[in-house]
Amino acid sequence: MEDIHKISVAINTYNSAKYLPEVLDSLKGFDEVVVCDMESTDDTVDIALAHGCRVVTFPKGNINICEPARNTAIQSASNEWVLVLDDDELITPPLYKYLYNRILSDGCPDGIEIPFVNKYMGKFDRNVSEYHVRFFRRDKVDWPEVIHSRPVVDGRVERVPGKEKGACILHINDAGIAERITKLNRYSDNEVPKRVHRKYGVVSMLFRPFWFFFKCYVLKGNIRYGRRGIVRAYFECMYQMAILAKVTEHQLNEKY
């Protein structure tokens, strides 16, 4: 019988040996860790088993994103509460404490939006980088199978309060610029099928990339990080431009 006061951690993996030992070491104390592996060819599964994880397999096929495997990972958990992690994310002790305290308290929501602190060009951000819904009741969530989708929670969602200092997820993967360019190209390819029926005119192509630069650099606070803040904002701009260009290319090729 499941215990409503226990938490399962669900991790999606594919060739995740680089960071997985550190990730699993940060999860000591959680009641269960489920690793949903997409047929890794490295030591990922062996590492997971050595750390006492329960491993389930999701057929990879020609899939190159993790979202199609999210629901399998979540529904493989044994407990009512599930925390979803990527293979390069660490849980801080304050977040561990907050989550267990919250599910024991009155008025607990059905989902919790957790602050993330990212690492970029060798340094962790000094402030929260973004928020994501990663903690929820297992039977109250559905995760769409498209890239960069967010979980849909059937119920109330709240955010970890700012007063909970240090209660966050640390994103430790600090990809180099060359790798970020490769990912930008791959991720923008995956966006095209979702947007191919949208019409992006000249105004959109002029101002949408600029808006994302401004949003990243000013509104998200990267103006505080000097040169690396400018680089990050330009990558946001480049990503949007790549999507617009690829969608336009596809539409023009279809037309002619």
Short mmCIF file of C-alpha atoms in Angstrom, two decimals:
data_model
loop_
_atom_site.label_atom_id
_atom_site.label_comp_id
_atom_site.label_asym_id
_atom_site.label_seq_id
_atom_site.Cartn_x
_atom_site.Cartn_y
_atom_site.Cartn_z
CA MET A 1 0.00 0.00 0.00
CA GLU A 2 1.33 3.42 -0.92
CA ASP A 3 2.16 5.87 1.86
CA ILE A 4 0.81 9.38 1.26
CA HIS A 5 3.72 10.76 3.28
CA LYS A 6 6.40 9.20 1.11
CA ILE A 7 8.07 10.68 -1.95
CA SER A 8 9.30 8.93 -5.07
CA VAL A 9 11.89 10.53 -7.33
CA ALA A 10 11.56 9.79 -11.05
CA ILE A 11 14.58 10.36 -13.31
CA ASN A 12 14.64 10.06 -17.09
CA THR A 13 17.98 8.90 -18.47
CA TYR A 14 19.83 8.18 -21.68
CA ASN A 15 23.60 7.71 -21.56
CA SER A 16 23.65 9.66 -18.32
CA ALA A 17 26.77 8.22 -16.68
CA LYS A 18 28.57 11.58 -16.52
CA TYR A 19 26.43 13.20 -13.83
CA LEU A 20 24.22 10.38 -12.55
CA PRO A 21 26.38 9.33 -9.56
CA GLU A 22 26.36 12.90 -8.22
CA VAL A 23 22.63 13.23 -8.86
CA LEU A 24 21.83 9.99 -7.02
CA ASP A 25 24.06 10.93 -4.10
CA SER A 26 21.92 14.06 -3.63
CA LEU A 27 18.79 11.90 -3.26
CA LYS A 28 19.71 10.04 -0.09
CA GLY A 29 16.74 10.05 2.25
CA PHE A 30 14.01 9.92 -0.37
CA ASP A 31 11.78 6.86 -0.12
CA GLU A 32 12.23 5.63 -3.68
CA VAL A 33 14.20 6.50 -6.79
CA VAL A 34 12.88 5.27 -10.14
CA VAL A 35 15.16 5.54 -13.15
CA CYS A 36 13.31 5.43 -16.47
CA ASP A 37 16.06 4.61 -18.96
CA MET A 38 15.74 5.01 -22.72
CA GLU A 39 18.02 2.07 -23.61
CA SER A 40 21.35 3.63 -22.65
CA THR A 41 24.50 2.20 -24.18
CA ASP A 42 26.86 3.39 -21.41
CA ASP A 43 26.99 2.53 -17.68
CA THR A 44 23.78 4.38 -16.75
CA VAL A 45 21.77 1.33 -15.72
CA ASP A 46 24.65 -0.22 -13.76
CA ILE A 47 25.12 3.05 -11.86
CA ALA A 48 21.42 3.24 -11.07
CA LEU A 49 21.27 -0.34 -9.81
CA ALA A 50 24.42 0.14 -7.72
CA HIS A 51 22.68 3.08 -5.99
CA GLY A 52 19.62 0.97 -5.17
CA CYS A 53 17.32 2.52 -7.78
CA ARG A 54 14.45 0.71 -9.43
CA VAL A 55 15.00 0.74 -13.19
CA VAL A 56 12.30 0.68 -15.85
CA THR A 57 12.90 0.84 -19.59
CA PHE A 58 11.29 3.08 -22.19
CA PRO A 59 12.03 2.07 -25.82
CA LYS A 60 14.07 4.83 -27.42
CA GLY A 61 13.43 4.11 -31.08
CA ASN A 62 14.18 7.32 -32.99
CA ILE A 63 13.20 9.59 -30.06
CA ASN A 64 15.82 12.19 -29.12
CA ILE A 65 13.92 14.01 -26.34
CA CYS A 66 12.86 12.85 -22.89
CA GLU A 67 9.26 14.11 -22.83
CA PRO A 68 7.65 10.97 -24.35
CA ALA A 69 9.08 8.98 -21.42
CA ARG A 70 7.97 11.38 -18.66
CA ASN A 71 4.58 9.80 -17.95
CA THR A 72 6.11 6.32 -17.87
CA ALA A 73 8.62 7.47 -15.26
CA ILE A 74 5.93 9.17 -13.16
CA GLN A 75 3.44 6.32 -13.28
CA SER A 76 6.18 3.80 -12.40
CA ALA A 77 6.53 5.45 -8.98
CA SER A 78 5.12 3.61 -5.97
CA ASN A 79 4.14 6.63 -3.88
CA GLU A 80 1.52 9.34 -4.18
CA TRP A 81 4.07 12.16 -4.36
CA VAL A 82 6.56 12.29 -7.24
CA LEU A 83 9.54 14.56 -7.80
CA VAL A 84 10.75 14.57 -11.41
CA LEU A 85 14.43 15.20 -12.15
CA ASP A 86 16.64 15.28 -15.20
CA ASP A 87 19.93 13.39 -15.17
CA ASP A 88 21.96 16.55 -14.45
CA GLU A 89 19.97 18.07 -11.57
CA LEU A 90 20.73 18.02 -7.85
CA ILE A 91 18.36 18.40 -4.91
CA THR A 92 19.55 20.69 -2.13
CA PRO A 93 19.01 19.68 1.54
CA PRO A 94 16.69 22.69 2.15
CA LEU A 95 14.45 21.57 -0.73
CA TYR A 96 14.35 18.00 0.60
CA LYS A 97 13.29 19.32 4.00
CA TYR A 98 10.70 21.70 2.54
CA LEU A 99 8.98 19.04 0.40
CA TYR A 100 8.59 16.56 3.25
CA ASN A 101 7.34 19.27 5.59
CA ARG A 102 4.88 20.54 2.98
CA ILE A 103 3.16 17.20 2.33
CA LEU A 104 2.67 16.82 6.09
CA SER A 105 1.07 20.26 6.47
CA ASP A 106 -2.51 21.41 5.98
CA GLY A 107 -3.61 22.77 2.62
CA CYS A 108 -0.90 21.07 0.61
CA PRO A 109 -1.41 21.75 -3.12
CA ASP A 110 -1.47 19.15 -5.90
CA GLY A 111 1.70 20.49 -7.47
CA ILE A 112 4.68 22.63 -6.49
CA GLU A 113 6.73 24.93 -8.70
CA ILE A 114 10.40 24.65 -7.74
CA PRO A 115 13.12 27.28 -8.23
CA PHE A 116 16.09 26.32 -10.42
CA VAL A 117 19.61 27.69 -10.25
CA ASN A 118 21.54 27.14 -13.47
CA LYS A 119 25.23 26.96 -14.23
CA TYR A 120 26.46 28.88 -17.26
CA MET A 121 29.99 29.37 -18.55
CA GLY A 122 31.57 27.98 -15.40
CA LYS A 123 29.51 29.72 -12.70
CA PHE A 124 26.22 29.18 -10.92
CA ASP A 125 23.78 32.06 -11.10
CA ARG A 126 23.60 34.05 -7.87
CA ASN A 127 19.82 34.13 -8.01
CA VAL A 128 17.00 31.83 -9.05
CA SER A 129 17.16 31.31 -12.82
CA GLU A 130 13.63 30.01 -13.42
CA TYR A 131 10.79 27.97 -11.93
CA HIS A 132 9.40 24.62 -13.06
CA VAL A 133 6.59 22.38 -11.80
CA ARG A 134 8.47 19.22 -10.85
CA PHE A 135 6.64 17.98 -7.74
CA PHE A 136 3.06 16.73 -7.75
CA ARG A 137 0.60 14.01 -6.86
CA ARG A 138 1.23 11.11 -9.21
CA ASP A 139 -2.40 10.71 -10.28
CA LYS A 140 -2.96 14.43 -10.84
CA VAL A 141 -0.50 15.03 -13.65
CA ASP A 142 -0.08 14.50 -17.37
CA TRP A 143 3.09 15.42 -19.25
CA PRO A 144 2.62 16.28 -22.97
CA GLU A 145 4.99 14.39 -25.27
CA VAL A 146 6.51 17.41 -27.00
CA ILE A 147 9.85 19.11 -26.43
CA HIS A 148 10.04 21.67 -23.62
CA SER A 149 6.46 20.91 -22.58
CA ARG A 150 5.34 21.52 -19.02
CA PRO A 151 3.34 19.09 -16.88
CA VAL A 152 -0.40 19.68 -16.66
CA VAL A 153 -1.54 19.37 -13.05
CA ASP A 154 -5.20 18.74 -12.29
CA GLY A 155 -5.44 20.90 -9.19
CA ARG A 156 -3.84 23.75 -7.33
CA VAL A 157 -0.17 24.56 -7.88
CA GLU A 158 1.93 26.76 -5.62
CA ARG A 159 5.50 28.04 -5.74
CA VAL A 160 8.20 27.33 -3.16
CA PRO A 161 8.25 30.55 -1.09
CA GLY A 162 11.21 32.86 -1.48
CA LYS A 163 11.79 32.72 2.27
CA GLU A 164 12.86 29.07 1.89
CA LYS A 165 16.49 29.95 1.28
CA GLY A 166 18.46 27.38 -0.65
CA ALA A 167 15.40 25.23 -1.41
CA CYS A 168 16.04 24.68 -5.11
CA ILE A 169 17.20 22.35 -7.85
CA LEU A 170 20.76 22.89 -9.06
CA HIS A 171 21.26 22.35 -12.79
CA ILE A 172 24.89 21.26 -12.92
CA ASN A 173 25.36 20.58 -16.63
CA ASP A 174 27.54 23.41 -17.90
CA ALA A 175 27.64 22.72 -21.62
CA GLY A 176 30.34 24.46 -23.61
CA ILE A 177 29.45 26.96 -26.31
CA ALA A 178 30.00 24.45 -29.14
CA GLU A 179 27.67 21.97 -27.44
CA ARG A 180 25.07 24.70 -26.83
CA ILE A 181 25.12 25.51 -30.55
CA THR A 182 24.57 21.84 -31.38
CA LYS A 183 21.65 21.68 -28.93
CA LEU A 184 20.20 24.92 -30.29
CA ASN A 185 20.14 23.36 -33.74
CA ARG A 186 18.62 20.07 -32.53
CA TYR A 187 16.00 21.67 -30.29
CA SER A 188 14.91 24.16 -32.96
CA ASP A 189 14.47 21.23 -35.39
CA ASN A 190 12.07 19.67 -32.88
CA GLU A 191 10.06 22.90 -32.64
CA VAL A 192 9.24 23.01 -36.36
CA PRO A 193 6.47 20.33 -36.40
CA LYS A 194 4.69 22.16 -33.57
CA ARG A 195 4.78 25.52 -35.36
CA VAL A 196 4.57 24.63 -39.04
CA HIS A 197 0.98 25.87 -39.34
CA ARG A 198 1.70 29.22 -37.70
CA LYS A 199 2.23 32.30 -39.80
CA TYR A 200 5.24 34.36 -38.76
CA GLY A 201 5.29 37.62 -40.68
CA VAL A 202 8.00 40.20 -41.12
CA VAL A 203 7.10 41.97 -37.86
CA SER A 204 7.38 38.74 -35.87
CA MET A 205 10.72 37.92 -37.43
CA LEU A 206 12.04 41.37 -36.62
CA PHE A 207 10.81 41.72 -33.06
CA ARG A 208 10.36 38.23 -31.58
CA PRO A 209 14.12 37.50 -31.29
CA PHE A 210 14.70 40.98 -29.86
CA TRP A 211 11.93 40.46 -27.29
CA PHE A 212 13.52 37.20 -26.10
CA PHE A 213 16.91 38.91 -25.84
CA PHE A 214 15.36 41.68 -23.73
CA LYS A 215 13.40 39.19 -21.61
CA CYS A 216 16.50 37.10 -20.90
CA TYR A 217 18.94 39.95 -20.39
CA VAL A 218 16.79 42.43 -18.46
CA LEU A 219 13.66 40.77 -17.08
CA LYS A 220 15.40 37.55 -16.05
CA GLY A 221 18.31 39.47 -14.54
CA ASN A 222 21.18 38.33 -16.73
CA ILE A 223 22.27 41.95 -16.94
CA ARG A 224 23.92 41.26 -13.55
CA TYR A 225 26.26 38.61 -14.95
CA GLY A 226 28.45 40.67 -17.25
CA ARG A 227 29.70 39.05 -20.43
CA ARG A 228 28.17 35.64 -19.76
CA GLY A 229 24.79 37.33 -19.30
CA ILE A 230 25.09 38.88 -22.75
CA VAL A 231 26.09 35.51 -24.26
CA ARG A 232 23.09 33.80 -22.66
CA ALA A 233 20.69 36.47 -23.92
CA TYR A 234 22.08 36.24 -27.44
CA PHE A 235 21.60 32.47 -27.39
CA GLU A 236 17.93 33.01 -26.51
CA CYS A 237 17.71 35.40 -29.46
CA MET A 238 19.49 32.95 -31.79
CA TYR A 239 17.22 30.09 -30.73
CA GLN A 240 14.09 32.05 -31.60
CA MET A 241 15.57 33.17 -34.93
CA ALA A 242 16.51 29.57 -35.77
CA ILE A 243 12.93 28.45 -35.13
CA LEU A 244 11.46 31.24 -37.24
CA ALA A 245 13.90 30.60 -40.08
CA LYS A 246 13.28 26.84 -40.12
CA VAL A 247 9.49 27.22 -39.99
CA THR A 248 9.63 29.78 -42.81
CA GLU A 249 11.91 27.53 -44.86
CA HIS A 250 9.52 24.61 -44.42
CA GLN A 251 6.48 26.69 -45.40
CA LEU A 252 8.18 28.12 -48.49
CA ASN A 253 9.34 24.68 -49.61
CA GLU A 254 5.81 23.34 -49.18
CA LYS A 255 4.40 26.24 -51.20
CA TYR A 256 6.75 25.88 -54.11
#
